[in-house]
XYZ file of C-alpha atoms in Angstrom:
575
model
C -26.787 3.162 1.895
C -26.050 5.493 -1.500
C -29.168 5.303 -3.393
C -26.567 3.742 -6.755
C -25.602 0.722 -4.087
C -27.166 -3.433 -4.739
C -26.518 -6.138 -2.497
C -25.126 -8.720 -4.544
C -25.851 -12.671 -3.489
C -23.014 -12.043 -0.452
C -24.221 -9.037 0.807
C -21.436 -6.845 -0.609
C -22.118 -3.494 -1.171
C -21.793 -3.275 -5.653
C -21.840 -0.260 -7.483
C -20.896 0.889 -11.061
C -20.657 4.045 -10.614
C -16.816 6.196 -9.174
C -17.048 5.894 -5.615
C -16.110 2.107 -5.721
C -12.938 0.744 -4.166
C -11.576 -0.331 -7.091
C -12.481 2.841 -8.683
C -10.804 5.141 -6.050
C -7.935 2.620 -5.568
C -7.067 3.283 -9.821
C -7.541 6.966 -9.259
C -4.563 6.701 -6.371
C -2.329 4.616 -8.443
C -2.903 7.230 -11.803
C -2.491 10.123 -10.017
C -0.836 9.517 -5.866
C 1.731 6.609 -6.969
C 2.867 6.469 -10.597
C 1.813 9.956 -11.756
C 3.482 11.834 -8.595
C 6.414 13.288 -10.606
C 8.463 12.837 -7.344
C 8.543 9.402 -7.654
C 10.318 9.232 -10.009
C 8.759 5.595 -11.420
C 10.208 4.608 -14.594
C 8.304 3.923 -17.989
C 8.291 -0.019 -17.388
C 6.361 0.171 -14.760
C 3.971 3.302 -15.573
C 3.670 1.667 -18.809
C 1.669 -1.152 -18.158
C -1.013 0.570 -15.169
C -3.401 0.371 -17.952
C -3.260 -3.786 -16.984
C -3.509 -3.338 -13.218
C -7.477 -4.896 -11.992
C -8.768 -4.216 -8.665
C -10.954 -7.052 -7.870
C -14.373 -7.485 -6.332
C -15.839 -4.074 -7.413
C -17.727 -3.230 -4.167
C -17.996 0.048 -1.889
C -16.008 0.970 0.475
C -16.882 -0.526 4.077
C -13.778 0.523 6.836
C -14.964 2.320 9.687
C -12.835 5.529 9.048
C -12.748 8.728 6.841
C -9.251 7.550 5.460
C -9.232 5.724 2.493
C -7.078 2.598 3.867
C -8.471 -0.451 1.413
C -7.965 1.699 -1.310
C -4.983 2.808 -0.799
C -3.470 -0.009 0.154
C -4.778 -2.218 -2.677
C -3.097 0.730 -5.125
C 0.667 0.209 -3.491
C 0.093 -3.401 -3.733
C -0.463 -2.740 -7.697
C 2.379 -1.362 -7.403
C 4.186 -3.772 -6.194
C 3.347 -6.087 -8.690
C 3.703 -3.496 -11.111
C 7.581 -3.392 -10.028
C 7.994 -7.096 -9.377
C 6.957 -7.787 -13.453
C 9.556 -4.695 -14.450
C 12.213 -6.591 -13.051
C 11.479 -9.832 -13.839
C 11.215 -8.681 -17.511
C 14.464 -6.693 -17.355
C 16.065 -10.200 -15.326
C 14.173 -12.823 -17.125
C 13.089 -11.589 -20.899
C 9.664 -12.258 -19.660
C 6.485 -11.263 -21.565
C 4.485 -8.344 -20.070
C 1.965 -9.285 -17.915
C -1.909 -8.321 -19.610
C -3.461 -8.033 -16.478
C -1.746 -7.544 -12.766
C -4.954 -8.179 -10.227
C -5.751 -7.209 -6.680
C -7.304 -9.077 -3.941
C -8.780 -5.504 -2.301
C -10.280 -7.875 0.450
C -6.530 -9.280 1.383
C -5.129 -6.451 0.982
C -7.511 -5.087 3.640
C -6.877 -8.006 5.772
C -3.323 -7.911 5.399
C -3.133 -4.284 7.174
C -4.093 -6.633 10.463
C -2.182 -9.524 9.492
C -0.252 -9.439 12.540
C -3.488 -9.917 14.208
C -4.331 -12.952 12.325
C -1.282 -15.669 12.427
C -2.901 -18.459 14.527
C -1.687 -21.559 16.144
C -4.157 -24.062 16.952
C -6.812 -21.377 17.047
C -4.873 -18.693 19.529
C -2.626 -16.109 19.064
C 0.737 -16.638 19.693
C 1.133 -14.972 22.889
C -1.884 -18.046 23.672
C -1.026 -20.335 21.984
C 1.405 -23.241 22.743
C 3.760 -21.609 22.125
C 3.835 -18.749 23.905
C 5.444 -20.196 26.688
C 8.393 -20.918 24.491
C 7.997 -16.988 23.595
C 7.547 -15.612 27.336
C 12.092 -14.861 26.911
C 11.509 -12.385 24.074
C 9.146 -10.066 25.795
C 12.287 -8.749 28.062
C 10.148 -5.093 29.004
C 7.094 -6.979 29.930
C 4.577 -5.712 27.980
C 1.989 -8.793 28.023
C 1.445 -7.589 31.829
C -1.980 -5.650 31.371
C -1.132 -2.664 34.031
C 2.476 -2.290 31.798
C 0.928 -2.609 27.858
C -2.080 0.348 28.672
C 0.177 2.627 29.550
C 0.484 3.095 25.766
C -2.572 4.975 25.449
C -4.661 8.626 24.557
C -5.448 10.236 28.207
C -6.483 14.207 28.226
C -3.935 16.606 30.519
C -4.539 18.794 33.399
C -4.894 21.760 30.223
C -7.355 19.669 28.703
C -5.906 18.300 25.648
C -5.562 14.672 24.380
C -1.669 13.063 24.486
C -0.770 9.888 23.652
C 1.486 8.424 26.198
C 3.784 5.003 25.058
C 5.878 2.332 26.816
C 7.447 1.424 23.896
C 9.171 -2.405 24.410
C 10.098 -1.219 27.615
C 7.179 0.894 30.109
C 9.483 1.527 32.455
C 11.280 4.750 31.940
C 7.689 6.311 30.969
C 6.269 4.576 34.507
C 8.832 6.220 36.559
C 8.622 9.825 33.967
C 4.724 9.382 35.294
C 6.167 8.677 39.105
C 4.212 5.659 38.953
C 5.469 1.756 40.551
C 6.657 -0.338 37.498
C 4.299 -3.040 37.981
C 1.204 -3.841 39.422
C 0.436 -7.383 39.204
C -3.190 -7.169 41.332
C -4.165 -5.717 38.018
C -3.686 -7.870 35.970
C -6.735 -7.966 33.305
C -8.494 -5.328 35.063
C -8.328 -2.943 32.027
C -10.598 0.269 32.873
C -8.911 -0.546 36.577
C -5.130 -0.229 35.313
C -7.166 2.599 32.472
C -7.773 4.976 35.674
C -4.279 5.415 36.784
C -3.006 6.360 33.720
C -6.120 8.506 33.712
C -5.617 10.346 36.925
C -1.753 10.629 35.950
C -1.774 12.332 32.966
C -4.863 14.683 34.618
C -2.117 16.022 36.202
C 0.616 17.264 33.923
C 0.545 19.914 31.211
C 0.946 18.554 27.717
C 3.973 20.608 26.378
C 5.942 19.937 29.230
C 5.169 16.658 28.954
C 5.487 16.262 25.465
C 9.043 17.588 26.304
C 10.121 15.247 28.928
C 9.107 12.042 27.667
C 11.273 13.119 24.294
C 14.373 15.046 25.395
C 14.880 13.678 29.265
C 13.384 10.014 29.232
C 13.571 9.116 25.278
C 9.986 7.530 25.427
C 7.181 7.990 22.544
C 4.486 10.489 23.488
C 3.336 13.392 21.376
C 0.053 15.748 21.629
C -2.600 14.410 19.618
C -2.238 17.336 16.839
C -4.778 18.554 14.587
C -4.039 17.979 10.977
C -3.725 21.846 10.204
C -2.219 22.124 13.386
C 0.463 19.627 13.118
C 1.001 21.561 9.315
C 1.790 24.757 10.954
C 4.407 22.999 13.470
C 8.056 24.168 12.503
C 8.565 19.655 12.121
C 4.918 19.904 10.511
C 6.195 22.648 7.871
C 8.701 20.025 6.616
C 7.522 17.433 7.341
C 4.453 17.859 4.922
C 6.653 18.076 2.099
C 8.730 15.250 1.959
C 7.541 12.515 -0.505
C 5.381 9.214 -0.022
C 9.290 8.071 -0.417
C 12.591 9.639 -1.259
C 15.486 7.551 -2.949
C 19.423 8.984 -3.288
C 21.681 7.625 -5.620
C 25.792 7.738 -4.045
C 28.886 6.955 -5.010
C 27.819 7.637 -9.196
C 30.631 6.215 -10.351
C 29.950 2.641 -8.919
C 29.177 0.422 -11.503
C 25.955 -1.263 -12.229
C 25.303 -4.391 -10.134
C 23.769 -6.788 -12.369
C 21.079 -9.508 -11.069
C 22.078 -12.357 -9.202
C 22.243 -15.747 -11.233
C 18.469 -17.606 -10.067
C 17.326 -20.757 -10.262
C 13.544 -19.197 -9.684
C 13.264 -17.280 -12.708
C 9.135 -16.471 -12.053
C 10.446 -14.706 -8.299
C 10.859 -11.299 -8.940
C 14.321 -11.125 -5.878
C 15.067 -14.420 -5.887
C 18.864 -14.013 -5.313
C 18.926 -10.679 -3.452
C 20.031 -10.582 0.046
C 18.403 -8.369 2.162
C 19.454 -7.990 5.775
C 17.064 -7.280 8.635
C 17.331 -5.040 11.421
C 13.816 -4.257 12.018
C 11.122 -4.788 14.993
C 7.300 -3.695 15.431
C 5.507 -4.021 11.921
C 6.674 -1.637 9.671
C 10.103 -2.650 9.151
C 9.356 -6.254 9.508
C 6.371 -5.593 7.131
C 9.047 -4.127 4.196
C 11.521 -6.587 4.306
C 8.298 -8.948 4.211
C 7.473 -7.646 1.133
C 10.743 -8.137 -0.544
C 10.615 -12.842 0.510
C 7.435 -12.535 -0.816
C 9.412 -11.253 -4.314
C 12.101 -13.828 -3.446
C 14.902 -12.646 -1.636
C 17.045 -14.149 0.783
C 15.967 -11.785 4.322
C 17.970 -13.212 7.328
C 17.024 -10.621 10.001
C 19.588 -9.899 12.832
C 18.243 -9.732 16.489
C 19.722 -9.971 19.851
C 18.777 -12.138 22.784
C 19.924 -8.804 24.799
C 17.203 -6.834 23.442
C 12.746 -6.943 24.165
C 10.401 -7.649 20.772
C 7.359 -6.842 19.933
C 5.721 -10.637 20.870
C 2.181 -9.962 19.692
C 3.357 -8.597 16.015
C 6.557 -10.867 15.934
C 5.118 -14.427 14.684
C 3.386 -12.674 11.705
C 6.324 -11.070 10.915
C 8.915 -13.167 10.264
C 7.487 -15.543 7.631
C 9.899 -16.164 4.885
C 12.259 -14.429 6.738
C 15.688 -16.318 8.381
C 17.261 -15.030 11.581
C 20.136 -14.832 13.358
C 21.036 -13.719 16.652
C 23.713 -10.748 16.761
C 24.670 -8.851 19.523
C 26.315 -6.101 17.417
C 27.889 -4.613 21.022
C 30.763 -7.027 20.887
C 33.690 -7.328 18.392
C 32.761 -10.569 17.262
C 29.157 -9.519 16.944
C 30.642 -6.978 14.335
C 32.586 -8.672 12.980
C 29.727 -11.515 12.341
C 27.671 -8.574 11.045
C 30.259 -6.792 8.888
C 30.585 -9.987 6.952
C 26.941 -10.554 6.310
C 27.357 -6.536 4.699
C 29.792 -7.903 2.675
C 27.790 -9.803 0.184
C 24.500 -8.253 1.555
C 22.413 -6.140 -1.408
C 20.042 -4.485 0.390
C 19.841 -3.131 4.163
C 16.712 -2.182 5.889
C 16.677 -0.192 9.606
C 13.740 0.458 11.601
C 15.660 1.543 14.138
C 15.953 5.303 15.224
C 18.835 7.458 13.754
C 22.296 7.467 15.713
C 22.501 3.712 17.079
C 24.465 2.265 14.641
C 25.976 4.854 14.035
C 27.106 5.233 17.510
C 28.353 1.601 16.904
C 30.470 1.975 13.545
C 27.882 0.185 11.596
C 26.263 3.511 10.309
C 24.885 3.749 6.764
C 27.839 5.521 5.280
C 29.730 2.985 6.364
C 27.792 0.116 4.725
C 28.379 2.267 0.744
C 31.639 2.480 1.529
C 32.174 -1.480 1.929
C 30.099 -2.111 -0.738
C 32.118 0.890 -2.593
C 35.396 -0.744 -1.970
C 33.709 -4.985 -3.035
C 33.238 -3.287 -6.157
C 28.755 -3.525 -5.923
C 25.883 -1.139 -4.908
C 23.946 -1.428 -1.910
C 20.880 -0.197 -1.245
C 19.945 0.962 2.052
C 16.013 1.890 3.693
C 15.450 3.422 7.251
C 12.291 3.760 8.498
C 10.888 5.646 11.415
C 8.505 7.414 12.943
C 8.841 11.468 12.242
C 10.291 11.489 8.828
C 13.846 12.588 7.569
C 13.161 17.081 7.472
C 12.344 19.128 11.252
C 13.716 18.903 14.269
C 11.923 15.852 15.798
C 12.912 13.595 12.982
C 15.266 11.976 16.240
C 12.451 11.089 18.057
C 11.114 7.768 18.705
C 7.885 6.520 17.967
C 5.716 4.065 16.468
C 2.229 3.960 14.961
C -0.128 5.387 17.696
C 2.592 8.280 17.877
C 2.642 9.475 13.858
C -2.039 9.132 13.495
C -1.951 11.569 16.976
C 0.990 13.891 15.987
C -0.550 14.391 11.944
C -3.660 14.337 12.606
C -5.180 11.248 11.385
C -6.370 10.222 15.298
C -8.377 13.817 14.642
C -9.995 12.977 11.964
C -11.185 9.002 12.989
C -12.449 10.830 15.901
C -14.267 13.638 14.193
C -16.079 10.464 11.437
C -17.227 9.114 14.515
C -18.692 12.281 15.717
C -16.756 12.725 18.368
C -14.945 15.802 20.237
C -11.613 13.323 20.657
C -8.834 11.767 18.903
C -9.805 8.200 18.313
C -7.368 5.799 17.178
C -7.651 5.017 13.466
C -8.524 1.249 12.506
C -5.646 -1.544 12.444
C -2.604 -1.046 12.075
C -2.989 0.549 9.342
C 0.416 3.312 8.626
C 2.566 0.984 9.646
C 1.598 -1.620 7.389
C 0.481 0.388 4.481
C 4.403 2.420 5.579
C 6.239 -1.100 5.117
C 4.377 -1.370 1.753
C 5.827 1.921 0.780
C 9.312 0.407 1.419
C 8.941 -3.007 -0.310
C 8.200 -0.159 -3.512
C 10.949 1.817 -2.939
C 14.087 -0.799 -2.825
C 12.145 -2.744 -5.479
C 12.538 1.047 -7.603
C 16.349 1.289 -6.253
C 17.328 -2.210 -7.297
C 15.791 -1.816 -10.641
C 18.199 1.427 -10.618
C 21.272 -0.109 -9.511
C 21.238 -2.790 -12.384
C 19.975 -0.720 -15.175
C 22.712 3.169 -14.003
C 25.037 1.302 -11.024
C 25.635 2.790 -7.913
C 24.756 2.614 -4.077
C 21.524 4.193 -2.678
C 19.825 5.380 -0.158
C 16.062 4.965 0.763
C 14.009 6.860 3.592
C 10.368 5.879 4.460
C 8.127 6.882 7.407
C 5.015 6.860 9.073
C 4.585 10.541 9.184
C 5.464 10.264 5.620
C 2.741 7.692 4.914
C -0.001 9.616 6.404
C 0.516 12.857 5.733
C 0.661 11.287 1.916
C -2.960 9.603 2.770
C -4.870 13.225 4.310
C -3.094 15.290 1.928
C -2.834 13.623 -1.532
C -4.972 10.158 -1.340
C -7.899 12.670 0.606
C -10.601 11.713 3.006
C -13.998 9.755 1.993
C -16.342 12.328 0.791
C -19.121 13.206 3.495
C -21.824 11.105 1.566
C -19.217 8.316 1.846
C -18.280 9.221 5.303
C -22.544 8.575 7.009
C -22.671 5.888 4.383
C -20.565 4.125 6.439
C -21.692 5.297 9.808
C -24.688 3.535 8.628
C -23.228 0.524 8.044
C -21.538 -0.102 11.380
C -23.845 2.019 13.692
C -22.621 0.075 17.345
C -18.731 1.044 15.834
C -17.995 3.682 18.814
C -14.445 3.337 20.227
C -13.263 6.362 21.886
C -10.189 8.340 22.751
C -8.350 5.548 25.421
C -9.784 2.361 23.729
C -6.639 0.831 23.402
C -4.331 -0.244 20.540
C -5.012 -3.743 21.538
C -8.687 -3.229 22.428
C -9.371 -1.849 18.497
C -8.195 -3.986 16.490
C -10.595 -6.619 17.411
C -13.432 -4.370 17.503
C -13.387 -3.578 14.192
C -12.344 -7.497 13.276
C -16.302 -7.561 14.926
C -17.882 -5.139 13.041
C -16.525 -6.104 9.502
C -17.462 -9.898 10.658
C -21.315 -8.576 11.432
C -22.126 -6.003 8.403
C -23.909 -7.242 6.242
C -22.554 -4.320 3.876
C -18.648 -5.913 3.513
C -19.754 -8.820 2.245
C -17.400 -10.494 4.866
C -18.516 -14.361 3.971
C -16.098 -13.282 0.884
C -13.604 -11.000 3.397
C -13.767 -13.625 6.049
C -13.094 -16.373 3.387
C -10.909 -19.070 5.190
C -9.407 -19.588 1.393
C -8.285 -16.143 1.959
C -5.558 -17.804 4.915
C -2.767 -20.977 4.703
C -1.393 -23.190 6.938
C 2.700 -24.415 7.260
C 5.288 -25.523 9.351
C 7.282 -22.938 11.576
C 9.693 -23.211 13.480
C 9.204 -21.837 16.815
C 10.863 -24.779 19.316
C 8.716 -27.449 18.549
C 9.172 -30.132 15.854
C 6.213 -30.781 13.065
C 4.140 -27.652 15.002
C 1.819 -25.713 12.206
C 0.468 -22.335 12.257
C -2.495 -20.701 9.857
C -2.310 -17.020 8.768
C -3.072 -15.127 5.524
C -1.947 -15.924 2.928
C 0.024 -12.818 1.195
C 0.646 -14.882 -2.062
C -3.458 -14.175 -2.881
C -3.303 -10.390 -2.509
C -1.460 -9.720 -5.710
C -0.999 -11.714 -9.003
C 0.404 -11.095 -12.405
C -0.857 -12.981 -15.964
C 0.959 -13.383 -18.966
C -0.898 -13.602 -22.587
C 0.728 -17.494 -22.761
C -0.390 -17.897 -19.228
C 2.770 -18.054 -17.462
C 2.214 -15.827 -13.720
C 5.149 -14.186 -11.609
C 6.353 -16.174 -8.960
C 4.818 -15.057 -5.231
C 6.005 -16.843 -2.569
C 8.268 -17.229 0.468
C 10.412 -19.715 1.121
C 10.020 -20.352 4.814
C 7.773 -20.307 7.041
C 7.934 -18.148 10.696
C 10.854 -18.643 13.126
C 11.694 -17.604 16.474
C 14.796 -15.249 16.575
C 18.073 -16.934 16.412
C 16.922 -19.577 14.580
C 19.568 -19.576 12.149
C 23.164 -19.150 11.443
C 24.646 -16.337 10.268
C 24.897 -16.581 7.194
C 23.620 -16.246 3.611
C 21.656 -19.357 1.706
C 24.172 -18.635 -1.111
C 27.586 -17.177 -1.659
């Protein structure tokens, strides 16, 4: 612990110096976000930066060199600032005197998908689990198939992240392994031993090429930060901004905000078509739902879902089942597009184009109806460079950009280790929410339609290069705070997050009584096949709040709780 630290009554480390979480978060907000010229944030947002307050004033506490709590808190502050700007424009509300971000809730949001429980259990092991089994068409619930997604060492001494996506069969075929091993259910080390042996026989460069080019599966060599920057893709990718907004159909008239019966909700009446899966994309649309938007997710019962994450990602949304490969499904989809204000897609490039439902067609429909649309696409590798079309997930981005190597070195290891929590996923989701709010604000003022690009790599590059790592003194303090936290390169994703949560609960330095205060959670009825079923989950409404001189607050709330895919009709709530 540094000499300037002290322990408050709850056990949290607090300090008045510039190394506190609020100090770092405010600096990130001012320099890496609203002060970032490439993001071109409007004066209605930047002029109110002085109203932002981050509480409580505690030192950073997560065992990582990455400024996760600080950057997430700064992104939430941006969400609050854009919400205020939109409310002032469309509802003529007064400017806030304070926008407050709870840094503890912002931290917990990074592992929000693991905090959704029914009867104290995560979805798969809860009473609703049997009703969700049909969503796991790729059988990732099987220990053996799930652990193909992990870091293993190759024949040439490199570390490689294999990945089974939502269906591990192609990756298992590539490795020459059986598709199922029911005899190894629950045997984590036994499964890892099989993959250690299989990957150890392969050369890293050829394995990366085969996974991505032959089997179209995620898979990547774990590269150091500068090693990635030296690749042809990396050279282009690190030049991309945190997010990009491109105006199209510039002659389109400005689009007024829709009528709203909820004047405090920034995005009330905005219709969002959600074409996302897993964590980053669903987080984008959940942010929009929190701001009051009508979010309708399109799922299909012919495709697998990420069951461990889906329940939390569905909060605030409705979900309709449409098979886009059928003429009837395409007609339903286009009917929804006719009224949509926002479309968010996390499918790899080309998927919707091959069905005749791509981004350019969405913009053409918007031009014909005379009202602009915001189309946001999210991927792993970014949108510049030869790898932009590759499939990927958070682990892939963390490994290719160098984040995993930075985590390993922080722990004193000469190997990459997965960074904590679904961090780059979650923060990419926040970034997408900010960019869409900015594009909607421009649509109302300038007219036109807009493309928004975000990616996991853009987030990781920003976090490593623009935000920067904790200094060596802070890193040493964090290691001393968590002496027993030592994951390795092949510590799996579903092993790591519980380790992180346990570490924060054990450490006095985090003020765990505040971090894990049950007041940060809420309960609500859910729609997962049984009437009256209740879930408990992190209350996102507590993360950011805004207060005006008159005491009025903006409304950040969800219109509904979590629902099973296919629970709703293919229509908007209002015409």
